[in-house]
mmCIF file of C-alpha atoms and ligand atoms in Angstrom:
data_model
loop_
_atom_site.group_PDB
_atom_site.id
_atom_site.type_symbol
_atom_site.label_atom_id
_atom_site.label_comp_id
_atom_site.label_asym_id
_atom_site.label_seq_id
_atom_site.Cartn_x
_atom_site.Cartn_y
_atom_site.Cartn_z
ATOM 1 C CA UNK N 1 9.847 15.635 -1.343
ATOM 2 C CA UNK N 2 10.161 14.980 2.266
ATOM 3 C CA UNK N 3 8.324 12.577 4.725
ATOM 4 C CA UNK N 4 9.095 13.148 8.462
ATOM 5 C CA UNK N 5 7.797 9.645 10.397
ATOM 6 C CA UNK N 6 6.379 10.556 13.697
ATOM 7 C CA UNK N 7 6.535 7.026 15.581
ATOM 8 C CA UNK N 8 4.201 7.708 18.905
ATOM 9 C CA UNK N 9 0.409 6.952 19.109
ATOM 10 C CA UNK N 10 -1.718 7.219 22.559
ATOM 11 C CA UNK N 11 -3.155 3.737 21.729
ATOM 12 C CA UNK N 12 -2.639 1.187 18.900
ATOM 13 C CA UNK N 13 -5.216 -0.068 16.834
ATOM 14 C CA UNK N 14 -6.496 -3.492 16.778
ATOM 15 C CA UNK N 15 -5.503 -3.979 12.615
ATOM 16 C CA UNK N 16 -2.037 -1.993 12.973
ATOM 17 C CA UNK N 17 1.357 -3.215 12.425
ATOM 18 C CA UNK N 18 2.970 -0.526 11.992
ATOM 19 C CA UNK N 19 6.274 0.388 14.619
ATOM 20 C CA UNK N 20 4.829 3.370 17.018
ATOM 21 C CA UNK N 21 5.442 3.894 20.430
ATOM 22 C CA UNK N 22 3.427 5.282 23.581
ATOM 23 C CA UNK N 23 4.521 8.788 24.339
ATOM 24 C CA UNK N 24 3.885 8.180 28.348
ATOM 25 C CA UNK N 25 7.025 5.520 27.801
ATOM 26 C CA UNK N 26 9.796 8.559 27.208
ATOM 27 C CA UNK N 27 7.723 10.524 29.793
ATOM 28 C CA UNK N 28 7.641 13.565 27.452
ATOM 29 C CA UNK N 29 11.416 12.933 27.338
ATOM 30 C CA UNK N 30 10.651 10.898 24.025
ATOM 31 C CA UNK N 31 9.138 13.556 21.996
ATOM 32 C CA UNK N 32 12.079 16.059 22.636
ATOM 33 C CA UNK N 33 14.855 13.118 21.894
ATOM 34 C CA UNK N 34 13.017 12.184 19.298
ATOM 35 C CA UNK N 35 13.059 16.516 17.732
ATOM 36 C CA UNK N 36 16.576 16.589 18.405
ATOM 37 C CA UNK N 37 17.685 13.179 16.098
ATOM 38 C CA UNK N 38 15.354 14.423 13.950
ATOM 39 C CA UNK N 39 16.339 18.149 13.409
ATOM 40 C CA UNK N 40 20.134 16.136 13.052
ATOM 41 C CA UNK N 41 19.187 13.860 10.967
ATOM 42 C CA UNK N 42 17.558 17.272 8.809
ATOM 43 C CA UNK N 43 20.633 19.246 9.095
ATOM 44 C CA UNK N 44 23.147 16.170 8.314
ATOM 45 C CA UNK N 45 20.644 15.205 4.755
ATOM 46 C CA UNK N 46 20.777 18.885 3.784
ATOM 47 C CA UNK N 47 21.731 18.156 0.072
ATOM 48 C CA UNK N 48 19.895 14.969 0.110
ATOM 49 C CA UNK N 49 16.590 16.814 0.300
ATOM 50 C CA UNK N 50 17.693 19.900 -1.579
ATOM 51 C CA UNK N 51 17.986 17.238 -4.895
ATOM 52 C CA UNK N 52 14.307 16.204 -4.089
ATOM 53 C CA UNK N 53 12.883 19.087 -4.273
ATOM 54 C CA UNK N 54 11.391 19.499 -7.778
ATOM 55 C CA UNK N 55 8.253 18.077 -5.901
ATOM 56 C CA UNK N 56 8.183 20.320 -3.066
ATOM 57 C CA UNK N 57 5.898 18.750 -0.425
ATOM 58 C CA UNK N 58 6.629 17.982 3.030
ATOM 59 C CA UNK N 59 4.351 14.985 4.225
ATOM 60 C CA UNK N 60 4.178 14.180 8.232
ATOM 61 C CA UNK N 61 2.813 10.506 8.709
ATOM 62 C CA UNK N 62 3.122 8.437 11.467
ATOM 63 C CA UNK N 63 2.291 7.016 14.065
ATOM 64 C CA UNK N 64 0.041 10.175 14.956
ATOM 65 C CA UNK N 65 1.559 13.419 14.104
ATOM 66 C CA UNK N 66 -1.085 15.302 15.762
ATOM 67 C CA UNK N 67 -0.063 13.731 19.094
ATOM 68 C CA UNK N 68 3.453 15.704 19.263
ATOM 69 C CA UNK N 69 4.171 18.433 21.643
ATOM 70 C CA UNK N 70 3.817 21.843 19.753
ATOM 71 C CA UNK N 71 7.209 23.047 20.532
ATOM 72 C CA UNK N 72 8.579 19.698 19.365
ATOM 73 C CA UNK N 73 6.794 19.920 16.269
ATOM 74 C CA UNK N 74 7.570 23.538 15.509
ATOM 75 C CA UNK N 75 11.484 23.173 16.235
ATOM 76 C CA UNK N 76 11.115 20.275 13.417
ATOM 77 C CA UNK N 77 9.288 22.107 11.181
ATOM 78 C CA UNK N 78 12.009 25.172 11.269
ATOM 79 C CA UNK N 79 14.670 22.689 10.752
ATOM 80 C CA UNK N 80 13.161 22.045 7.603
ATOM 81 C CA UNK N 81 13.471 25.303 5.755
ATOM 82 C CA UNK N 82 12.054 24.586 2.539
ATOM 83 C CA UNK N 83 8.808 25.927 2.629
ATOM 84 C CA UNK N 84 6.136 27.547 1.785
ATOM 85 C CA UNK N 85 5.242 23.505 0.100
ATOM 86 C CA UNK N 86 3.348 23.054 -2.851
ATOM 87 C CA UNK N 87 1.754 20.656 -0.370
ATOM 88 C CA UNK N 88 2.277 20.176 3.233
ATOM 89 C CA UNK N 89 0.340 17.206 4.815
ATOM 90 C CA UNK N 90 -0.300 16.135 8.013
ATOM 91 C CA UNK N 91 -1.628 13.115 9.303
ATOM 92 C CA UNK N 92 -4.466 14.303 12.359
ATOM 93 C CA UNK N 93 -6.453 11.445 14.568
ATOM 94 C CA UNK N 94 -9.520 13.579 15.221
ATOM 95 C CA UNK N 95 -9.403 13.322 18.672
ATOM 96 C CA UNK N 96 -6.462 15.704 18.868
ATOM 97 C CA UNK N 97 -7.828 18.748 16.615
ATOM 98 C CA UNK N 98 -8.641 21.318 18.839
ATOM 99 C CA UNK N 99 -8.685 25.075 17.414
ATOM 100 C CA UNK N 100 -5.376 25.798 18.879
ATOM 101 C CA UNK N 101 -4.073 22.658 17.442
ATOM 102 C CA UNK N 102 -5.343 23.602 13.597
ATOM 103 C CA UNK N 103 -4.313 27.288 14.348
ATOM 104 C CA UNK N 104 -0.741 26.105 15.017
ATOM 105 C CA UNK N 105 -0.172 23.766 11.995
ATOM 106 C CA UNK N 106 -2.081 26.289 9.785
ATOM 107 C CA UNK N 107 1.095 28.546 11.469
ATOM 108 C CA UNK N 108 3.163 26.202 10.413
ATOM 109 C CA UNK N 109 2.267 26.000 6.946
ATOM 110 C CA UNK N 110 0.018 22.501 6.858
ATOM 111 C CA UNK N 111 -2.098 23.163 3.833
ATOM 112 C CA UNK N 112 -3.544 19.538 4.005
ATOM 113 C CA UNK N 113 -4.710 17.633 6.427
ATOM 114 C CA UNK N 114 -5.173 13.528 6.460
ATOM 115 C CA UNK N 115 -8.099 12.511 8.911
ATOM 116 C CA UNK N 116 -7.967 8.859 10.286
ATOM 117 C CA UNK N 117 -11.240 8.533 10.672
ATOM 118 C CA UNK N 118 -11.854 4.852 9.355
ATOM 119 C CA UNK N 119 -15.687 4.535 9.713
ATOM 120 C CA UNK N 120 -18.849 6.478 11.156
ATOM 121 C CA UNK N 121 -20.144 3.275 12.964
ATOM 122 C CA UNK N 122 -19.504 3.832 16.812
ATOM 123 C CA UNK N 123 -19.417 0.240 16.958
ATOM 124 C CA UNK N 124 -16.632 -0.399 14.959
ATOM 125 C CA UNK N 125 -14.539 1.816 15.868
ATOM 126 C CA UNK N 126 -14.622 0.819 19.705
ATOM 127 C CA UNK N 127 -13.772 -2.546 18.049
ATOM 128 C CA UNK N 128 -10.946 -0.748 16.319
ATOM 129 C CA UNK N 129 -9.901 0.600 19.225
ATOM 130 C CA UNK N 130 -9.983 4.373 17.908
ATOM 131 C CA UNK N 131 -9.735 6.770 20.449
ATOM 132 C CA UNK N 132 -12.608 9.204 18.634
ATOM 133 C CA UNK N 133 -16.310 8.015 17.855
ATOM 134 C CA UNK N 134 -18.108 9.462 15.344
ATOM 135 C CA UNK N 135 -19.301 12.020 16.550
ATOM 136 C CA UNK N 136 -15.794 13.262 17.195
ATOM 137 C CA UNK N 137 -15.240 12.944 13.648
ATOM 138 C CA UNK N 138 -17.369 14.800 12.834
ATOM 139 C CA UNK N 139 -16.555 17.847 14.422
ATOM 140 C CA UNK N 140 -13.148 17.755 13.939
ATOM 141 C CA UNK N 141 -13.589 17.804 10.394
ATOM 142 C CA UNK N 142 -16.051 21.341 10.916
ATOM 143 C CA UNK N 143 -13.405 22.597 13.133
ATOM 144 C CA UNK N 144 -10.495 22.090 10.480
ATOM 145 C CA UNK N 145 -13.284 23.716 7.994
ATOM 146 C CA UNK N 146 -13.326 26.639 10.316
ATOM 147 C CA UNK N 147 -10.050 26.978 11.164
ATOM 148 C CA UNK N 148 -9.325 27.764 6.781
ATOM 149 C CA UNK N 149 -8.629 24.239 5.862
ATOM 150 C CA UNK N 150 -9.452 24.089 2.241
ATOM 151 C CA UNK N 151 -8.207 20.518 1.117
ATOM 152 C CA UNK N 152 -8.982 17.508 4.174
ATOM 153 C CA UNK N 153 -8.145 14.171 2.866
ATOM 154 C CA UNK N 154 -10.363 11.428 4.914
ATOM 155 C CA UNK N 155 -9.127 7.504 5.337
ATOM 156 C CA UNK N 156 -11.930 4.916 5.493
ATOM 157 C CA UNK N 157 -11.378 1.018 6.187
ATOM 158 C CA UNK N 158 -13.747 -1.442 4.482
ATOM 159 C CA UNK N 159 -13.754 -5.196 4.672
ATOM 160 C CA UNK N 160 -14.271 -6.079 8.253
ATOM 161 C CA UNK N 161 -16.762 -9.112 9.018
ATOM 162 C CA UNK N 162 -20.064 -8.588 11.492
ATOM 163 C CA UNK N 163 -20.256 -4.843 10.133
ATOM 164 C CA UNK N 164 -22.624 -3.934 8.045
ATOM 165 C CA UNK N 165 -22.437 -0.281 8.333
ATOM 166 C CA UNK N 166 -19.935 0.327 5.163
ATOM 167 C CA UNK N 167 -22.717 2.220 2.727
ATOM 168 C CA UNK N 168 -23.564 4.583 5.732
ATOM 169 C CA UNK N 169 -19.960 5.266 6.409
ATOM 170 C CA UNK N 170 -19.046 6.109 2.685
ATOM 171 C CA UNK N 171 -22.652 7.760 2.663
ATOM 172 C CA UNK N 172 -21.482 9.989 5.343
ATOM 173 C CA UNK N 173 -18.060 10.736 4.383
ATOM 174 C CA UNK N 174 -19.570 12.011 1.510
ATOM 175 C CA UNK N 175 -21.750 14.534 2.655
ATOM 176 C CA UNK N 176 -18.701 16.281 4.136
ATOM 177 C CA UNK N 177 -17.231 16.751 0.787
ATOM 178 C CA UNK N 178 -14.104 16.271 1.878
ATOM 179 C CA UNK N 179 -11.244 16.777 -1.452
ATOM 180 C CA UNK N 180 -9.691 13.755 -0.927
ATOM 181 C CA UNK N 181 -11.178 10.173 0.338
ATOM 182 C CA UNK N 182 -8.659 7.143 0.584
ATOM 183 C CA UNK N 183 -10.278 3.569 1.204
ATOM 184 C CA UNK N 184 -8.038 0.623 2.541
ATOM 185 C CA UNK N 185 -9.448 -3.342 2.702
ATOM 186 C CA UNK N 186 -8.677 -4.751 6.492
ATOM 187 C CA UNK N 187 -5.884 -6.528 6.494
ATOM 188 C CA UNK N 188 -3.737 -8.785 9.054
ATOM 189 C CA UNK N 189 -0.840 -7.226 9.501
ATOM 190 C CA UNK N 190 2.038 -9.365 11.587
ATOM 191 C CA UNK N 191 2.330 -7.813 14.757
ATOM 192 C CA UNK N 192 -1.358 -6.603 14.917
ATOM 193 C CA UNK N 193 -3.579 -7.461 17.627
ATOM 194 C CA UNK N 194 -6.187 -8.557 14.865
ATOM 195 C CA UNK N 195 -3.456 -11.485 13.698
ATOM 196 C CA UNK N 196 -3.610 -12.439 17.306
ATOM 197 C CA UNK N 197 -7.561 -12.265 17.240
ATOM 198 C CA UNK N 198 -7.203 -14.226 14.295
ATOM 199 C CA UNK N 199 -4.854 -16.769 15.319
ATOM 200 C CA UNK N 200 -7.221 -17.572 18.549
ATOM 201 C CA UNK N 201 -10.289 -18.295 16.443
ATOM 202 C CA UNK N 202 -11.413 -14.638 17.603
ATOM 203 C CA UNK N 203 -12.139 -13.401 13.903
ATOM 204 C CA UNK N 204 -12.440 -14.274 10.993
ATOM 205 C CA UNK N 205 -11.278 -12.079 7.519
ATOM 206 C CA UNK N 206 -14.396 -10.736 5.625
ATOM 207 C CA UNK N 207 -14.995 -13.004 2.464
ATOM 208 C CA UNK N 208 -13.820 -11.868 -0.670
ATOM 209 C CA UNK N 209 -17.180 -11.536 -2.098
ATOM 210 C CA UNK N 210 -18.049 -8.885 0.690
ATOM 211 C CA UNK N 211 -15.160 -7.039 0.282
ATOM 212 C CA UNK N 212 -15.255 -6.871 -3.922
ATOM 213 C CA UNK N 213 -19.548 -5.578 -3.039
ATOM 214 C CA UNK N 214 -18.352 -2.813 -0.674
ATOM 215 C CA UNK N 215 -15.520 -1.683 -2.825
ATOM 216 C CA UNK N 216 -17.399 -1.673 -6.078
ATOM 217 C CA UNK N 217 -20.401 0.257 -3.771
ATOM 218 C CA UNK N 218 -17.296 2.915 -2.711
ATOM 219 C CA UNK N 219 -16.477 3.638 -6.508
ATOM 220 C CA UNK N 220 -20.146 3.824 -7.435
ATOM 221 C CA UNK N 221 -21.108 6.084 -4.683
ATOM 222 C CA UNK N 222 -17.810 8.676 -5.465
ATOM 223 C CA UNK N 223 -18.020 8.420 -8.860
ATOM 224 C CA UNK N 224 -21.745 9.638 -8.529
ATOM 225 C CA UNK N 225 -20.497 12.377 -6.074
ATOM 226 C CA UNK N 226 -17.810 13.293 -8.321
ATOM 227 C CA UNK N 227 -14.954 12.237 -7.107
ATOM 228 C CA UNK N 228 -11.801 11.010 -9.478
ATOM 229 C CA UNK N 229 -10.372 7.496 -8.720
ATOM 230 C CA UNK N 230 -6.595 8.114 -9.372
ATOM 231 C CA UNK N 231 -5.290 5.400 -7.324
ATOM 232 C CA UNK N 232 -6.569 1.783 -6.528
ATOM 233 C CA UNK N 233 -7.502 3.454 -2.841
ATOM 234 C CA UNK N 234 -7.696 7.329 -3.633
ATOM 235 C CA UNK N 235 -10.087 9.118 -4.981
ATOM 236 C CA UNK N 236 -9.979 12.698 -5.130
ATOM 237 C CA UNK N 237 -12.271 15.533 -6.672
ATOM 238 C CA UNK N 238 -11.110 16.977 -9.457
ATOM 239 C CA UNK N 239 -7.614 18.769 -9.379
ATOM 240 C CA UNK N 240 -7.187 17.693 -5.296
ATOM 241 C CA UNK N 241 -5.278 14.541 -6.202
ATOM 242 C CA UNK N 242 -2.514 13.776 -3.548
ATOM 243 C CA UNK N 243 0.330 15.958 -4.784
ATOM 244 C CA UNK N 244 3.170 13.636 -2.665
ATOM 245 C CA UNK N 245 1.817 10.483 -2.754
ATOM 246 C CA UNK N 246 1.320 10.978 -6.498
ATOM 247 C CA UNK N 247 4.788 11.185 -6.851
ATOM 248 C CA UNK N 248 5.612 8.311 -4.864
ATOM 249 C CA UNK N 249 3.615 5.928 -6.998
ATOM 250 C CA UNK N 250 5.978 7.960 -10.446
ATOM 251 C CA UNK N 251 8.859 6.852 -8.335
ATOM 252 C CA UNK N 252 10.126 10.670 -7.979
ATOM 253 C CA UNK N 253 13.267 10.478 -5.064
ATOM 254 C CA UNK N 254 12.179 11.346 -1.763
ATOM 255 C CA UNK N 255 14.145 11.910 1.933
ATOM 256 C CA UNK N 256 12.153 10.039 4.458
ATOM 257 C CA UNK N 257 13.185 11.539 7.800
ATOM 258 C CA UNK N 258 12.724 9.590 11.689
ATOM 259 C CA UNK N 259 12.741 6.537 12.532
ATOM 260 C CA UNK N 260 11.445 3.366 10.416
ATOM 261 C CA UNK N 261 11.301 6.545 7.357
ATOM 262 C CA UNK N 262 11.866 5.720 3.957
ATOM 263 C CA UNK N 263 14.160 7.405 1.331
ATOM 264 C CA UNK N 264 14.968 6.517 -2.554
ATOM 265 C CA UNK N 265 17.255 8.383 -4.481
ATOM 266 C CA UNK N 266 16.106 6.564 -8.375
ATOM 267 C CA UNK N 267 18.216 4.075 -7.374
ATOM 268 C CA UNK N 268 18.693 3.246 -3.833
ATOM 269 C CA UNK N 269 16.794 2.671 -1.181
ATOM 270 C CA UNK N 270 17.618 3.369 1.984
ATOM 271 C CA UNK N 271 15.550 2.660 5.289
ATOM 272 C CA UNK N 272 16.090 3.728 9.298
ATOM 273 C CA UNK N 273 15.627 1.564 11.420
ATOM 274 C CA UNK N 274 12.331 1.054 14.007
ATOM 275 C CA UNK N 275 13.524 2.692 17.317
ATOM 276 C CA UNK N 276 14.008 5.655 18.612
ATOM 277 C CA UNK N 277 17.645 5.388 18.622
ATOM 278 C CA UNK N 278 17.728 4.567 14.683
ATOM 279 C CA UNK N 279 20.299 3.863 12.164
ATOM 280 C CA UNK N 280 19.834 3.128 8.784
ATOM 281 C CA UNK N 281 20.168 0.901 6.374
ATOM 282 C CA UNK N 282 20.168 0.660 1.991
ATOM 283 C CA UNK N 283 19.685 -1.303 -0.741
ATOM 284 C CA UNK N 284 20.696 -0.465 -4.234
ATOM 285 C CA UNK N 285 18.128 -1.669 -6.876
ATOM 286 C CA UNK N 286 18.688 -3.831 -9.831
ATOM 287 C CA UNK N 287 17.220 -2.790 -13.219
ATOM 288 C CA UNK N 288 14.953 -5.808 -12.420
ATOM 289 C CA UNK N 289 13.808 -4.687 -8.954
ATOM 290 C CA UNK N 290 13.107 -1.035 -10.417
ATOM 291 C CA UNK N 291 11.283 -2.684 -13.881
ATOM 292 C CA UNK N 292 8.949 -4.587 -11.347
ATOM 293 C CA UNK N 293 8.649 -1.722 -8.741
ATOM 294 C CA UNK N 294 7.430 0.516 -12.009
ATOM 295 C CA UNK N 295 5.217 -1.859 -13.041
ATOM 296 C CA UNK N 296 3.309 -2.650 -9.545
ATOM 297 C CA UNK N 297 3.046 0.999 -8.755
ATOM 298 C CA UNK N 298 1.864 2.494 -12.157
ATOM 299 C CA UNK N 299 -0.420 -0.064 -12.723
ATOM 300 C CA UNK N 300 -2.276 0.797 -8.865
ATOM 301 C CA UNK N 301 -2.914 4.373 -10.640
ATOM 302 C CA UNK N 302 -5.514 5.729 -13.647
ATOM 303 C CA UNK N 303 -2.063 6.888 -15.699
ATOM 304 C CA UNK N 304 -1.089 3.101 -16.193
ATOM 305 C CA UNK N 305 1.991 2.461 -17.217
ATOM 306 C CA UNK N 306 4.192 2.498 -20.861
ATOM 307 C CA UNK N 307 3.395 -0.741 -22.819
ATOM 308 C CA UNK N 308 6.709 -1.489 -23.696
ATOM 309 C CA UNK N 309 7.288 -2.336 -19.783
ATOM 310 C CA UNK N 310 4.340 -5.044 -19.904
ATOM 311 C CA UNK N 311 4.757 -5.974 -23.487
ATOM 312 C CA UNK N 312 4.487 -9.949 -23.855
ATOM 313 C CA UNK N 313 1.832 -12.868 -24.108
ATOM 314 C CA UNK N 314 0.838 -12.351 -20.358
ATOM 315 C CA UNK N 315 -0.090 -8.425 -21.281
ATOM 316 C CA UNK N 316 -2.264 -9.707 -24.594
ATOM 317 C CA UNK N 317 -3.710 -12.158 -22.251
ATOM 318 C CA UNK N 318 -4.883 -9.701 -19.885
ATOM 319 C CA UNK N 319 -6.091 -7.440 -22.760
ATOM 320 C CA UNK N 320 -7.949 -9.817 -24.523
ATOM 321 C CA UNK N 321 -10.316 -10.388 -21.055
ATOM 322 C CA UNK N 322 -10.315 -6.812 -20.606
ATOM 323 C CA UNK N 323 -8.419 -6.723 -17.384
ATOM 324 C CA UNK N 324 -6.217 -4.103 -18.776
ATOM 325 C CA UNK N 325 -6.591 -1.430 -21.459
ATOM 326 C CA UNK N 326 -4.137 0.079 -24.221
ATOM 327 C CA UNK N 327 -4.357 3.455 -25.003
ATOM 328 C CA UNK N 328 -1.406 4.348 -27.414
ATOM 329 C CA UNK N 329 1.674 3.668 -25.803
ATOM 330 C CA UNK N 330 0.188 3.581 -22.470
ATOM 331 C CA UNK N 331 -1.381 0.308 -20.656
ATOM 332 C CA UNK N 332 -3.659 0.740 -17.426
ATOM 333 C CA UNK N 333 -6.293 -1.821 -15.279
ATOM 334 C CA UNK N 334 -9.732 -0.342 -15.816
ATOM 335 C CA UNK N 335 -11.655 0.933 -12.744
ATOM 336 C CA UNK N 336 -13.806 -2.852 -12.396
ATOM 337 C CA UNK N 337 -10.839 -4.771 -12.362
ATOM 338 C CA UNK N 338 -8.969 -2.991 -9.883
ATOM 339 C CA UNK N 339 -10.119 -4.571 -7.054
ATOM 340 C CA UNK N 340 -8.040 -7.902 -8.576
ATOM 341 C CA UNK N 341 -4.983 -5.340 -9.500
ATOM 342 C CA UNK N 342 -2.754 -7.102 -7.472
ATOM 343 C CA UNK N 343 -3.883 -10.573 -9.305
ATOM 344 C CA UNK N 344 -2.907 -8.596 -12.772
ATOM 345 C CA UNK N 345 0.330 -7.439 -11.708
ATOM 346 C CA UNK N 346 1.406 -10.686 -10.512
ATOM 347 C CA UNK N 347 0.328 -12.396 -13.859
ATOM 348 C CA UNK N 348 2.543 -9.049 -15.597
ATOM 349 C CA UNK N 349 5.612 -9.414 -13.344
HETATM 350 S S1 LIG S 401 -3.357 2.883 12.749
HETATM 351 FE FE1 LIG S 401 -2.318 4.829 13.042
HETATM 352 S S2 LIG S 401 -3.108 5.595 14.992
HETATM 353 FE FE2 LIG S 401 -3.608 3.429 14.936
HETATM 354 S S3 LIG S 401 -1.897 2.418 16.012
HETATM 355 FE FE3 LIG S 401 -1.426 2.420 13.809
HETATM 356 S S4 LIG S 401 -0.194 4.217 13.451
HETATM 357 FE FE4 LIG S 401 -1.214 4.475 15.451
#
């Protein structure tokens, strides 16, 4: 399993913390630096990714993939000769899918593509500051369509106060039929320009009861269009359930490649750092670190996790109200409580 991070994004978004940088700042320079400590960092972790590959995927998140140079991203792409994936994602702001652009990553082997499209309300997503409206969205995802893409995974955002266009954007997603659909709450990320919104009195977060309404109205409107919740934010139709990320939340060992990338090995974790110059850094886990990470990210997913990890008066607690469910040797939070998972893995952990 491989992640490459691609850190560069033409604008950033009002709710993101995440470490990106402006291409315009290396002048062009950036992207082919950036290639070349990647492709090193590929060919010097050569037998660190041929050990994770009993999940072959290759997953390209950043940042915006879709904003890098074609040559840049081919040369990467060849130094990663492990392919043809079992699944090979990448991450695609729909401004920047053009029919050259899908012909090339279909070239390249992409067999799944991640849309950022976050809502269908033009409104919010100049108050977003998203470079596409939705209109743009929209034809980006007909283009990929056209271009042979058979499995388009679309991110929504829910939870944001003064819009009350959710039900049309979940509405609309569905009607694409897209295979995979992941839903995130707003949050306020450190380093966002939303925290500084918020910390001026310029917003204020979405109460919890409007949130808890417009996720319960996302799982009743997939789960009438037939769409599997898997995850506490992915929902998938039938047999299109995220292949990578699955195996993230199963704890498989991945190589995270470019900067701010993570890797984990079963038992350590290792980290670059967040510049284009990066180093890294790693942690080894303790059997209590890895008992806790199992619990928090099995319980996020339909599969649950073994009782004998949660066993104790907290776990018959939570059973007796229902906010989890035993089924053999196998505990999991039911679909109406996840929503509060977090609340229920705190009380396990
Ligand atoms: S949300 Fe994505 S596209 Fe927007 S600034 Fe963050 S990384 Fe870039």
């Amino acid at each position: 399993m491989i992640y490459l991070h691609v850190p560069f994004c033409r604008s950033f978004c009002t709710y993101c913390g995440f470490y990106s940088e402006l291409p315009d700042k290396g002048c062009g320079q950036g992207f082919e630096a950036y290639g070349d400590a990647v492709c090193q960092e590929a060919a010097s972790r050569r037998d660190k990714i041929a050990s994770t590959l009993s999940v072959n995927t290759l997953y390209i998140g950043g940042g915006t993939p879709s904003v890098l140079p074609p040559s840049v991203l081919s040369r990467i792409v060849e130094a990663l000769p492990y392919g043809p994936y079992e699944e090979f994602t990448l991450e695609a702001n729909p401004d920047d899918v053009t029919a050259s652009a899908l012909s090339l990553w279909k070239s390249l082997g992409v067999n799944r593509l991640s849309m950022g499209v976050q809502s269908f309300d033009d409104s919010l997503l100049r108050w977003m500051n998203r470079r596409h409206d939705a209109a743009g969205a929209l034809r980006a995802f007909s283009l990929a369509r056209e271009a042979g893409f058979g499995n388009i995974s679309i991110d929504l955002i829910f939870g944001v106060d003064g819009f009350p266009s959710w039900e049309e954007s979940v509405r609309r997603a569905v009607s694409l039929r897209p295979e995979h659909i992941s839903a995130y709450q707003l949050s306020v990320e450190d380093g966002s320009a939303l925290s500084d919104m918020v910390a001026a009195g310029r917003y204020s977060e979405a109460p919890e009861e409007l949130c808890r309404a417009q996720y319960d109205m996302l799982c009743r409107l997939l789960g009438e269009a037939g769409y599997v919740h898997y995850e506490v934010s992915n929902f998938a139709l039938p047999g299109y359930e995220a292949v990578h990320n699955s195996a993230y939340w199963r704890r498989v060992p991945y190589v995270g490649l470019g900067p701010a990338a993570h890797s984990f090995d079963g038992k350590r974790r290792r980290w670059n750092t967040a510049s284009l110059t990066y180093t890294s850094e790693d942690e080894v886990l303790t059997p209590e670190d890895i008992r806790v990470e199992t619990i928090m990210l099995g319980l996020r997913t339909a599969r649950g996790v073994d009782y004998g990890l949660v066993a104790g008066e907290a776990c018959d607690r939570l059973l007796a109200e229902g906010a989890l469910v035993r089924c053999g040797g196998t505990v999991r939070i039911p679909e109406d409580r996840f929503f509060v998972s977090d609340d229920i893995i705190r009380q396990l952990i």
